[in-house]
mmCIF file of C-alpha atoms in Angstrom:
data_model
loop_
_atom_site.group_PDB
_atom_site.id
_atom_site.type_symbol
_atom_site.label_atom_id
_atom_site.label_comp_id
_atom_site.label_asym_id
_atom_site.label_seq_id
_atom_site.Cartn_x
_atom_site.Cartn_y
_atom_site.Cartn_z
ATOM 1 C CA MET A 178 135.715 113.855 -64.189
ATOM 2 C CA ALA A 179 136.755 110.719 -62.311
ATOM 3 C CA ALA A 180 140.313 111.080 -63.581
ATOM 4 C CA SER A 181 140.398 114.704 -62.403
ATOM 5 C CA GLU A 182 139.173 113.703 -58.945
ATOM 6 C CA GLY A 183 141.779 110.939 -58.874
ATOM 7 C CA ARG A 184 144.550 113.421 -59.681
ATOM 8 C CA GLN A 185 143.294 115.773 -56.963
ATOM 9 C CA GLU A 186 143.226 112.951 -54.407
ATOM 10 C CA GLU A 187 146.723 111.841 -55.479
ATOM 11 C CA GLY A 188 148.038 115.415 -55.182
ATOM 12 C CA ARG A 189 146.450 115.727 -51.744
ATOM 13 C CA ASN A 190 148.092 112.492 -50.538
ATOM 14 C CA GLU A 191 151.512 113.452 -51.963
ATOM 15 C CA SER A 192 151.722 116.830 -50.249
ATOM 16 C CA ARG A 193 149.834 116.099 -47.012
ATOM 17 C CA ASP A 194 152.703 114.238 -45.340
ATOM 18 C CA CYS A 195 155.469 116.761 -46.031
ATOM 19 C CA ILE A 196 155.258 118.432 -42.580
ATOM 20 C CA LEU A 197 157.639 116.474 -40.369
ATOM 21 C CA GLU A 198 157.014 118.236 -37.044
ATOM 22 C CA PRO A 199 154.686 120.810 -35.479
ATOM 23 C CA LEU A 200 155.173 124.399 -36.621
ATOM 24 C CA SER A 201 154.870 127.520 -34.477
ATOM 25 C CA LEU A 202 152.623 130.582 -34.602
ATOM 26 C CA PRO A 203 154.074 132.887 -35.780
ATOM 27 C CA GLU A 204 156.481 130.788 -37.808
ATOM 28 C CA ARG A 205 160.023 130.994 -36.509
ATOM 29 C CA PRO A 206 162.940 131.530 -38.892
ATOM 30 C CA GLY A 207 165.193 128.526 -38.842
ATOM 31 C CA GLY A 208 167.514 126.370 -40.819
ATOM 32 C CA VAL A 209 170.914 124.916 -40.112
ATOM 33 C CA SER A 210 173.823 125.648 -42.396
ATOM 34 C CA VAL A 211 175.317 122.727 -44.261
ATOM 35 C CA VAL A 212 178.747 121.676 -43.066
ATOM 36 C CA GLU A 213 181.151 120.926 -45.903
ATOM 37 C CA GLY A 214 182.618 117.447 -46.016
ATOM 38 C CA CYS A 215 180.214 115.966 -43.440
ATOM 39 C CA PRO A 216 179.656 112.190 -43.638
ATOM 40 C CA SER A 217 176.598 110.792 -45.414
ATOM 41 C CA VAL A 218 173.831 108.675 -43.934
ATOM 42 C CA PRO A 219 172.089 106.015 -46.037
ATOM 43 C CA CYS A 220 168.376 105.367 -46.238
ATOM 44 C CA ILE A 221 167.335 102.313 -44.222
ATOM 45 C CA PHE A 222 165.585 100.759 -47.241
ATOM 46 C CA CYS A 223 167.323 101.975 -50.427
ATOM 47 C CA GLU A 224 170.517 103.562 -51.779
ATOM 48 C CA GLU A 225 169.480 107.160 -51.062
ATOM 49 C CA TYR A 226 172.163 109.111 -49.133
ATOM 50 C CA SER A 227 172.051 112.442 -47.298
ATOM 51 C CA PRO A 228 174.650 114.417 -45.291
ATOM 52 C CA VAL A 229 174.279 114.146 -41.520
ATOM 53 C CA SER A 230 173.556 117.880 -41.371
ATOM 54 C CA GLU A 231 170.574 117.368 -43.745
ATOM 55 C CA GLN A 232 168.937 114.506 -41.878
ATOM 56 C CA ASN A 233 165.498 116.118 -42.278
ATOM 57 C CA HIS A 234 165.779 115.469 -46.000
ATOM 58 C CA LEU A 235 166.415 111.788 -45.325
ATOM 59 C CA LEU A 236 163.572 111.613 -42.794
ATOM 60 C CA LYS A 237 161.201 113.159 -45.308
ATOM 61 C CA HIS A 238 162.345 110.652 -47.947
ATOM 62 C CA MET A 239 161.709 107.682 -45.622
ATOM 63 C CA ILE A 240 158.253 108.996 -44.671
ATOM 64 C CA ILE A 241 157.081 109.646 -48.233
ATOM 65 C CA GLU A 242 158.768 106.754 -50.043
ATOM 66 C CA HIS A 243 158.865 104.033 -47.367
ATOM 67 C CA LYS A 244 156.159 105.108 -44.860
ATOM 68 C CA LEU A 245 158.614 104.988 -41.927
ATOM 69 C CA VAL A 246 158.357 107.477 -39.044
ATOM 70 C CA ILE A 247 161.188 107.757 -36.477
ATOM 71 C CA ALA A 248 160.120 109.287 -33.154
ATOM 72 C CA ASP A 249 162.217 111.779 -31.128
ATOM 73 C CA VAL A 250 164.997 112.059 -33.715
ATOM 74 C CA LYS A 251 166.569 115.017 -31.905
ATOM 75 C CA LEU A 252 167.255 112.842 -28.856
ATOM 76 C CA ILE A 253 169.223 110.206 -30.791
ATOM 77 C CA ALA A 254 172.881 110.674 -29.769
ATOM 78 C CA ASP A 255 174.380 109.250 -32.985
ATOM 79 C CA PHE A 256 171.961 109.382 -35.892
ATOM 80 C CA LYS A 257 174.265 107.639 -38.385
ATOM 81 C CA ARG A 258 174.948 104.621 -36.151
ATOM 82 C CA TYR A 259 171.243 104.428 -35.362
ATOM 83 C CA ILE A 260 170.319 104.279 -39.078
ATOM 84 C CA LEU A 261 173.043 101.733 -39.874
ATOM 85 C CA HIS A 262 171.839 99.460 -37.072
ATOM 86 C CA TRP A 263 168.258 99.409 -38.314
ATOM 87 C CA LYS A 264 169.327 99.101 -41.950
ATOM 88 C CA LYS A 265 171.079 95.843 -41.014
ATOM 89 C CA ARG A 266 168.161 94.606 -38.885
ATOM 90 C CA PHE A 267 165.545 95.340 -41.565
ATOM 91 C CA SER A 268 167.618 93.423 -44.093
ATOM 92 C CA GLU A 269 167.425 90.380 -41.804
ATOM 93 C CA HIS A 270 163.760 90.538 -40.752
ATOM 94 C CA PRO A 271 160.582 92.216 -42.076
ATOM 95 C CA ILE A 272 159.767 95.655 -40.723
ATOM 96 C CA THR A 273 156.532 94.401 -39.140
ATOM 97 C CA ASP A 274 158.613 92.366 -36.668
ATOM 98 C CA PHE A 275 159.833 95.616 -35.105
ATOM 99 C CA CYS A 276 157.560 98.568 -35.822
ATOM 100 C CA CYS A 277 154.088 99.589 -34.747
ATOM 101 C CA VAL A 278 151.693 99.964 -37.687
ATOM 102 C CA ILE A 279 149.630 103.159 -38.000
ATOM 103 C CA ARG A 280 146.766 102.971 -40.480
ATOM 104 C CA THR A 281 145.497 106.237 -41.979
ATOM 105 C CA ASN A 282 142.157 106.783 -43.732
ATOM 106 C CA SER A 283 140.897 103.770 -41.772
ATOM 107 C CA GLU A 284 137.276 104.464 -42.732
ATOM 108 C CA ALA A 285 138.051 104.799 -46.445
ATOM 109 C CA PRO A 286 138.036 101.932 -48.982
ATOM 110 C CA LEU A 287 140.931 99.507 -48.648
ATOM 111 C CA GLU A 288 142.760 100.790 -51.742
ATOM 112 C CA GLU A 289 142.835 104.343 -50.293
ATOM 113 C CA GLN A 290 144.240 103.326 -46.910
ATOM 114 C CA ASP A 291 147.928 103.758 -46.018
ATOM 115 C CA ASN A 292 150.030 101.943 -43.450
ATOM 116 C CA TYR A 293 152.824 103.885 -41.706
ATOM 117 C CA PHE A 294 155.473 102.242 -39.528
ATOM 118 C CA LEU A 295 156.557 103.875 -36.256
ATOM 119 C CA LEU A 296 160.059 103.298 -34.881
ATOM 120 C CA CYS A 297 160.295 104.550 -31.286
ATOM 121 C CA ASP A 298 161.798 103.702 -27.896
ATOM 122 C CA ALA A 299 158.638 101.817 -26.910
ATOM 123 C CA LEU A 300 160.322 98.947 -28.761
ATOM 124 C CA PRO A 301 162.811 97.357 -26.299
ATOM 125 C CA GLU A 302 165.526 96.945 -28.942
ATOM 126 C CA ASP A 303 165.163 100.558 -30.061
ATOM 127 C CA ARG A 304 165.348 101.839 -26.486
ATOM 128 C CA ALA A 305 168.421 99.702 -25.769
ATOM 129 C CA LEU A 306 170.063 101.023 -28.945
ATOM 130 C CA ARG A 307 169.370 104.653 -28.047
ATOM 131 C CA GLU A 308 170.750 104.153 -24.533
ATOM 132 C CA LYS A 309 173.842 102.404 -25.927
ATOM 133 C CA LEU A 310 174.507 105.224 -28.410
ATOM 134 C CA GLN A 311 174.073 107.782 -25.650
ATOM 135 C CA GLN A 312 176.591 105.992 -23.421
ATOM 136 C CA GLN A 313 179.046 105.676 -26.306
ATOM 137 C CA ARG A 314 178.759 109.385 -27.059
ATOM 138 C CA LEU A 315 179.250 110.213 -23.370
ATOM 139 C CA ARG A 316 182.465 108.171 -23.255
ATOM 140 C CA GLU A 317 183.729 109.892 -26.393
ATOM 141 C CA VAL A 318 182.964 113.327 -24.942
ATOM 142 C CA LEU A 319 184.707 112.567 -21.653
ATOM 143 C CA GLU A 320 187.752 111.191 -23.472
ATOM 144 C CA GLN A 321 187.868 114.286 -25.672
ATOM 145 C CA GLN A 322 187.665 116.569 -22.645
ATOM 146 C CA HIS A 323 190.457 114.635 -20.938
ATOM 147 C CA ARG A 324 192.703 114.950 -24.005
ATOM 148 C CA GLU A 325 192.043 118.672 -24.310
ATOM 149 C CA ARG A 326 192.826 119.353 -20.644
ATOM 150 C CA TYR A 327 196.296 117.819 -20.878
ATOM 151 C CA ASP A 328 197.140 118.572 -24.503
ATOM 152 C CA THR A 329 200.215 120.844 -24.532
ATOM 153 C CA ASP A 330 200.651 120.528 -28.299
ATOM 154 C CA PHE A 331 197.265 122.012 -29.057
ATOM 155 C CA CYS A 332 197.069 124.093 -32.239
ATOM 156 C CA GLY A 333 193.826 125.419 -33.593
ATOM 157 C CA ILE A 334 192.136 128.343 -35.345
ATOM 158 C CA CYS A 335 189.307 130.323 -33.780
ATOM 159 C CA MET A 336 185.930 129.396 -35.249
ATOM 160 C CA PHE A 337 185.041 133.115 -35.569
ATOM 161 C CA CYS A 338 188.253 134.518 -37.105
ATOM 162 C CA ASP A 339 191.666 133.495 -38.442
ATOM 163 C CA LYS A 340 193.534 133.832 -35.155
ATOM 164 C CA GLU A 341 195.590 130.748 -34.320
ATOM 165 C CA PHE A 342 196.073 129.373 -30.793
ATOM 166 C CA THR A 343 198.784 126.993 -29.615
ATOM 167 C CA GLY A 344 199.409 125.159 -26.372
ATOM 168 C CA ASN A 345 196.861 124.791 -23.599
ATOM 169 C CA SER A 346 194.782 127.960 -24.080
ATOM 170 C CA LEU A 347 194.271 130.337 -21.112
ATOM 171 C CA GLN A 348 190.979 131.610 -22.489
ATOM 172 C CA CYS A 349 187.734 131.915 -20.543
ATOM 173 C CA LEU A 350 185.155 129.500 -21.903
ATOM 174 C CA TYR A 351 182.236 131.905 -21.489
ATOM 175 C CA CYS A 352 183.514 135.425 -22.280
ATOM 176 C CA GLU A 353 186.591 134.238 -24.272
ATOM 177 C CA LYS A 354 189.026 136.650 -22.578
ATOM 178 C CA ILE A 355 192.719 135.677 -22.470
ATOM 179 C CA PHE A 356 194.631 135.616 -19.155
ATOM 180 C CA ARG A 357 198.354 135.603 -18.364
ATOM 181 C CA ASP A 358 198.360 132.450 -16.212
ATOM 182 C CA LYS A 359 196.202 129.567 -15.081
ATOM 183 C CA ASN A 360 195.528 130.867 -11.549
ATOM 184 C CA THR A 361 194.242 134.221 -12.817
ATOM 185 C CA LEU A 362 191.976 132.433 -15.254
ATOM 186 C CA LYS A 363 190.603 130.191 -12.483
ATOM 187 C CA ASP A 364 189.938 133.183 -10.203
ATOM 188 C CA HIS A 365 188.165 135.017 -12.995
ATOM 189 C CA MET A 366 185.926 132.040 -13.842
ATOM 190 C CA ARG A 367 185.110 131.499 -10.163
ATOM 191 C CA LYS A 368 184.240 135.135 -9.407
ATOM 192 C CA LYS A 369 182.297 135.741 -12.603
ATOM 193 C CA GLN A 370 180.594 132.316 -12.557
ATOM 194 C CA HIS A 371 182.043 131.649 -16.008
ATOM 195 C CA ARG A 372 182.622 127.947 -15.436
ATOM 196 C CA LYS A 373 180.631 127.051 -18.515
ATOM 197 C CA ILE A 374 180.510 127.876 -22.183
ATOM 198 C CA ASN A 375 177.840 130.088 -23.660
ATOM 199 C CA ALA A 376 174.672 127.987 -23.617
ATOM 200 C CA LYS A 377 173.310 129.773 -26.687
ATOM 201 C CA ASN A 378 176.063 128.301 -28.852
ATOM 202 C CA ARG A 379 174.446 125.129 -30.230
ATOM 203 C CA GLU A 380 177.738 123.927 -31.715
ATOM 204 C CA TYR A 381 178.721 122.639 -28.278
ATOM 205 C CA ASP A 382 175.517 120.796 -27.389
ATOM 206 C CA LYS A 383 177.028 117.381 -28.082
ATOM 207 C CA PHE A 384 179.796 118.097 -25.560
ATOM 208 C CA TYR A 385 177.424 118.909 -22.692
ATOM 209 C CA VAL A 386 177.635 116.015 -20.255
ATOM 210 C CA ILE A 387 174.240 117.089 -18.888
ATOM 211 C CA ASN A 388 172.738 115.972 -22.206
ATOM 212 C CA TYR A 389 173.522 112.385 -21.205
ATOM 213 C CA LEU A 390 172.276 112.421 -17.605
ATOM 214 C CA GLU A 391 168.758 111.225 -18.388
ATOM 215 C CA PHE A 392 167.724 109.224 -21.402
ATOM 216 C CA GLY A 393 165.341 111.031 -23.725
ATOM 217 C CA LYS A 394 165.902 114.526 -22.245
ATOM 218 C CA SER A 395 167.932 117.495 -23.454
ATOM 219 C CA TRP A 396 169.972 119.689 -21.117
ATOM 220 C CA GLU A 397 167.272 122.394 -21.171
ATOM 221 C CA GLU A 398 164.668 119.938 -19.818
ATOM 222 C CA VAL A 399 167.002 118.591 -17.126
ATOM 223 C CA GLN A 400 167.974 122.114 -16.059
ATOM 224 C CA SER A 401 164.354 123.308 -15.947
ATOM 225 C CA GLU A 402 163.453 120.351 -13.711
ATOM 226 C CA ASP A 403 166.282 121.284 -11.349
ATOM 227 C CA ASP A 404 164.980 124.863 -11.245
ATOM 228 C CA ARG A 405 161.476 123.635 -10.387
ATOM 229 C CA GLU A 406 162.841 121.583 -7.489
ATOM 230 C CA LEU A 407 164.521 124.708 -6.098
ATOM 231 C CA LEU A 408 161.306 126.684 -6.449
ATOM 232 C CA ASP A 409 159.298 123.950 -4.726
ATOM 233 C CA ASN A 410 161.512 124.295 -1.650
ATOM 234 C CA GLN A 411 160.829 128.009 -1.391
ATOM 235 C CA GLU A 412 157.756 129.591 0.141
ATOM 236 C CA GLU A 413 155.186 130.247 -2.543
ATOM 237 C CA ASP A 414 154.751 133.907 -3.361
ATOM 238 C CA TRP A 415 152.144 134.836 -5.980
ATOM 239 C CA SER A 416 152.277 138.593 -5.403
ATOM 240 C CA GLY A 417 154.200 139.268 -8.615
ATOM 241 C CA TRP A 418 152.269 136.831 -10.785
ATOM 242 C CA GLU A 419 150.741 138.246 -13.933
ATOM 243 C CA GLU A 420 148.473 136.363 -16.286
ATOM 244 C CA HIS A 421 149.782 136.167 -19.832
ATOM 245 C CA PRO A 422 147.162 137.312 -22.335
ATOM 246 C CA VAL A 423 145.765 134.775 -24.791
ATOM 247 C CA CYS A 424 147.034 135.220 -28.353
ATOM 248 C CA ALA A 425 144.710 133.403 -30.757
ATOM 249 C CA VAL A 426 145.551 133.475 -34.479
ATOM 250 C CA CYS A 427 143.018 133.378 -37.312
ATOM 251 C CA LEU A 428 142.783 130.216 -39.438
ATOM 252 C CA PHE A 429 143.006 132.152 -42.698
ATOM 253 C CA CYS A 430 145.078 135.314 -42.091
ATOM 254 C CA GLU A 431 147.582 136.820 -39.653
ATOM 255 C CA LYS A 432 144.943 138.465 -37.424
ATOM 256 C CA GLN A 433 145.606 137.929 -33.695
ATOM 257 C CA THR A 434 143.151 138.545 -30.839
ATOM 258 C CA ASP A 435 143.412 138.412 -27.062
ATOM 259 C CA THR A 436 140.294 136.200 -26.695
ATOM 260 C CA THR A 437 138.895 133.355 -28.750
ATOM 261 C CA GLU A 438 135.459 135.010 -28.717
ATOM 262 C CA LYS A 439 136.896 137.953 -30.667
ATOM 263 C CA LEU A 440 138.603 135.491 -33.021
ATOM 264 C CA TYR A 441 135.313 133.692 -33.730
ATOM 265 C CA VAL A 442 133.678 137.051 -34.548
ATOM 266 C CA HIS A 443 136.585 138.042 -36.815
ATOM 267 C CA MET A 444 136.539 134.750 -38.767
ATOM 268 C CA GLU A 445 132.774 134.991 -39.263
ATOM 269 C CA GLU A 446 132.733 138.653 -40.323
ATOM 270 C CA ALA A 447 135.980 138.761 -42.343
ATOM 271 C CA HIS A 448 135.994 135.270 -43.878
ATOM 272 C CA GLY A 449 132.475 133.874 -43.519
ATOM 273 C CA PHE A 450 133.719 130.961 -41.408
ATOM 274 C CA ASP A 451 131.486 130.318 -38.388
ATOM 275 C CA LEU A 452 133.255 127.642 -36.351
ATOM 276 C CA LEU A 453 130.602 127.618 -33.615
ATOM 277 C CA LYS A 454 127.805 127.102 -36.165
ATOM 278 C CA ILE A 455 129.759 124.298 -37.864
ATOM 279 C CA LYS A 456 130.275 122.671 -34.484
ATOM 280 C CA SER A 457 126.542 122.917 -33.697
ATOM 281 C CA ASP A 458 125.238 121.835 -37.128
ATOM 282 C CA CYS A 459 127.607 118.861 -37.440
ATOM 283 C CA GLY A 460 127.418 117.880 -33.766
ATOM 284 C CA LEU A 461 131.195 117.928 -33.379
ATOM 285 C CA ASN A 462 132.689 116.768 -30.105
ATOM 286 C CA PHE A 463 135.954 118.133 -28.726
ATOM 287 C CA TYR A 464 138.242 115.726 -30.612
ATOM 288 C CA GLN A 465 136.469 116.276 -33.933
ATOM 289 C CA GLN A 466 136.883 120.034 -33.476
ATOM 290 C CA VAL A 467 140.611 119.496 -32.863
ATOM 291 C CA LYS A 468 140.932 117.473 -36.063
ATOM 292 C CA LEU A 469 138.984 120.043 -38.080
ATOM 293 C CA VAL A 470 141.132 122.962 -36.848
ATOM 294 C CA ASN A 471 144.369 121.045 -37.503
ATOM 295 C CA PHE A 472 143.143 120.079 -40.969
ATOM 296 C CA VAL A 473 142.331 123.689 -41.907
ATOM 297 C CA ARG A 474 145.633 124.914 -40.434
ATOM 298 C CA ARG A 475 147.589 122.384 -42.509
ATOM 299 C CA GLU A 476 145.772 123.084 -45.770
ATOM 300 C CA VAL A 477 146.218 126.860 -45.344
ATOM 301 C CA HIS A 478 149.897 126.432 -44.385
ATOM 302 C CA GLN A 479 150.431 124.485 -47.612
ATOM 303 C CA CYS A 480 148.570 127.212 -49.560
ATOM 304 C CA ARG A 481 145.958 124.756 -50.814
ATOM 305 C CA CYS A 482 142.208 125.358 -51.042
ATOM 306 C CA TYR A 483 140.520 122.500 -49.194
ATOM 307 C CA SER A 484 137.389 122.878 -51.322
ATOM 308 C CA CYS A 485 138.787 122.767 -54.892
ATOM 309 C CA GLN A 486 142.381 121.587 -54.142
ATOM 310 C CA ASN A 487 143.956 124.460 -56.115
ATOM 311 C CA LYS A 488 147.423 125.406 -54.850
ATOM 312 C CA PHE A 489 148.884 128.904 -54.614
ATOM 313 C CA GLN A 490 152.337 130.348 -54.088
ATOM 314 C CA PHE A 491 151.433 132.664 -51.217
ATOM 315 C CA LYS A 492 148.945 132.520 -48.373
ATOM 316 C CA LYS A 493 147.371 135.874 -49.311
ATOM 317 C CA GLU A 494 146.579 134.539 -52.803
ATOM 318 C CA LEU A 495 144.889 131.495 -51.269
ATOM 319 C CA THR A 496 142.794 133.623 -48.894
ATOM 320 C CA ARG A 497 141.728 135.957 -51.711
ATOM 321 C CA HIS A 498 140.750 132.976 -53.891
ATOM 322 C CA MET A 499 138.719 131.312 -51.118
ATOM 323 C CA GLU A 500 136.908 134.565 -50.281
ATOM 324 C CA GLU A 501 136.087 135.378 -53.923
ATOM 325 C CA THR A 502 134.853 131.848 -54.699
ATOM 326 C CA LYS A 503 133.061 131.480 -51.334
ATOM 327 C CA HIS A 504 135.065 128.308 -50.690
ATOM 328 C CA ILE A 505 135.856 129.021 -47.026
ATOM 329 C CA PRO A 506 132.590 127.626 -45.596
ATOM 330 C CA LEU A 507 132.601 124.717 -48.099
ATOM 331 C CA LEU A 508 134.341 122.070 -46.039
ATOM 332 C CA PRO A 509 135.148 118.711 -47.680
ATOM 333 C CA ALA A 510 133.451 115.487 -46.622
ATOM 334 C CA ARG A 511 134.001 114.494 -42.993
ATOM 335 C CA SER A 512 135.955 111.414 -44.114
ATOM 336 C CA VAL A 513 138.680 113.756 -45.460
ATOM 337 C CA TRP A 514 139.465 115.631 -42.243
ATOM 338 C CA ASP A 515 138.124 113.293 -39.521
ATOM 339 C CA GLN A 516 141.325 111.213 -39.595
ATOM 340 C CA PRO A 517 143.764 110.172 -36.823
ATOM 341 C CA GLN A 518 146.687 112.162 -38.264
ATOM 342 C CA TYR A 519 144.865 115.416 -37.476
ATOM 343 C CA TYR A 520 145.030 114.738 -33.755
ATOM 344 C CA PHE A 521 148.559 116.159 -34.052
ATOM 345 C CA PRO A 522 148.745 119.981 -34.105
ATOM 346 C CA THR A 523 149.996 121.740 -37.208
ATOM 347 C CA TYR A 524 151.280 124.567 -34.974
ATOM 348 C CA GLU A 525 152.634 123.497 -31.606
ATOM 349 C CA ASN A 526 151.531 126.728 -29.852
ATOM 350 C CA ASP A 527 148.026 126.941 -31.345
ATOM 351 C CA THR A 528 146.003 128.646 -28.588
ATOM 352 C CA LEU A 529 142.740 127.979 -30.396
ATOM 353 C CA LEU A 530 143.085 124.242 -29.674
ATOM 354 C CA CYS A 531 143.337 124.919 -25.939
ATOM 355 C CA THR A 532 140.063 126.850 -25.840
ATOM 356 C CA LEU A 533 137.766 124.494 -27.758
ATOM 357 C CA SER A 534 134.842 123.195 -25.715
ATOM 358 C CA ASP A 535 132.787 120.027 -25.773
ATOM 359 C CA SER A 536 129.016 120.301 -26.312
ATOM 360 C CA GLU A 537 128.399 117.716 -23.597
ATOM 361 C CA ASP A 538 130.409 119.783 -21.126
ATOM 362 C CA GLU A 539 128.409 122.913 -21.976
ATOM 363 C CA LEU A 540 125.113 121.053 -21.545
ATOM 364 C CA ALA A 541 126.172 119.700 -18.174
ATOM 365 C CA ALA A 542 127.297 123.171 -17.117
ATOM 366 C CA GLY A 543 123.892 124.588 -18.122
ATOM 367 C CA GLN A 544 122.084 121.954 -16.122
ATOM 368 C CA ARG A 545 124.207 122.714 -13.074
ATOM 369 C CA LYS A 546 123.296 126.403 -13.322
ATOM 370 C CA GLU A 547 119.565 125.539 -13.298
ATOM 371 C CA ASP A 548 119.834 123.319 -10.219
ATOM 372 C CA VAL A 549 118.167 124.768 -7.094
ATOM 373 C CA PRO A 550 120.461 124.752 -4.066
ATOM 374 C CA VAL A 551 119.172 122.784 -1.021
ATOM 375 C CA ILE A 552 120.199 124.009 2.433
ATOM 376 C CA SER A 553 119.985 121.393 5.199
ATOM 377 C CA GLU A 554 118.474 122.150 8.630
ATOM 378 C CA ASP A 555 120.649 122.662 11.691
ATOM 379 C CA MET A 556 121.017 119.308 13.470
ATOM 380 C CA SER A 557 122.909 120.610 16.501
ATOM 381 C CA ASN A 558 119.732 120.658 18.714
ATOM 382 C CA VAL A 559 117.582 117.655 17.778
ATOM 383 C CA GLU A 560 114.769 118.299 20.322
ATOM 384 C CA ALA A 561 114.309 121.891 19.177
ATOM 385 C CA LEU A 562 114.358 120.660 15.584
ATOM 386 C CA LYS A 563 111.535 118.206 16.338
ATOM 387 C CA ARG A 564 109.379 120.978 17.852
ATOM 388 C CA ASN A 565 110.090 123.705 15.302
ATOM 389 C CA SER A 566 110.736 121.730 12.132
ATOM 390 C CA VAL A 567 108.861 122.815 9.040
ATOM 391 C CA LEU A 568 107.843 119.168 8.624
ATOM 392 C CA ASN A 569 105.633 119.425 11.762
ATOM 393 C CA GLN A 570 103.839 122.432 10.298
ATOM 394 C CA LEU A 571 103.203 120.576 7.025
ATOM 395 C CA LEU A 572 101.970 117.558 8.968
ATOM 396 C CA ARG A 573 99.463 119.686 10.961
ATOM 397 C CA GLU A 574 98.190 121.339 7.801
ATOM 398 C CA GLY A 575 97.680 117.935 6.217
ATOM 399 C CA ARG A 576 95.640 116.660 9.147
ATOM 400 C CA SER A 577 93.442 119.750 9.228
ATOM 401 C CA ASN A 578 92.657 119.171 5.553
ATOM 402 C CA GLY A 579 91.502 115.627 6.300
ATOM 403 C CA GLU A 580 94.514 113.892 4.803
ATOM 404 C CA PRO A 581 95.543 110.595 6.558
#
């Protein structure tokens, strides 16, 4: 029995850390195609190698095997140079000289606790490295643009077909039309506002100079900030504003509702999971509710029953199993889900997290509703107030009753 529980705990620990970043509800199709012949990047600690285009595989390896977490990977201008730098530094000094230590299962026995190491730009050396790599990439991009502008011997094949182009191409960057001379092309791009490439083409992101304007921000964030500044200078007009309806998704199936109240009713009636009752019986505060919801979301996403630890191939099979065995209301011990890692959302757009309430807030709100409003007397005419004040009437009544 003890060996079985040990295997279950080991299986839980092995698969729990496989989600590298928040997911989205509903899940978005993704995936980047592998580029043939791309250079490889080594693991910081061992001889494991992965292509640059499959860096998520390497990140997963370093998290599971070496307990290393790298923050904001997407904002690192040159991932390979970044890894090589820290591989050299970690060979010279222990990792604890550089990284913050995150301890998981802190309330569990010492042998069940894990230490993870966080590498982020809060470390001065890491921030300086990221800024240096960004400046290097900017110089390379500007040099490449300069060469392309004045390259008369250019010869290349279109990335979408087999058509070959030579010389300095007279093609519009945005709509890709060909023009007879440079002046016509310039007029076209000016009139049509085509002085940019198609922003939806992610292949060109590394060539956007705007990506290097502010450290730690992509071009979308910089552009959105510029748009907000323009809007702030305009007169506010809320006449066309429409409130977006709430879209809350069930913890166990694909059911969506426009209010969380309807979602609570659905989960109780369809799955026997009463979140409000659990909150009341266990005395959960806001942060404990967040951790519980994120824990359930993660277990269901990984198709694993949090009660018996059985795994399934599809989510529908898991839900059917948990309903038939009545495992949905059988939550594990609080020490399993009340852990710091469940502060982080499993789904980055989980509306249910935004609508959770704290019991203390509700109690305070109830007390405020029971308070009796007190209206002060008009103090504009003090003499009239002295003659007509209700206090004088109470004083006269008290004297007539023999009170001192």
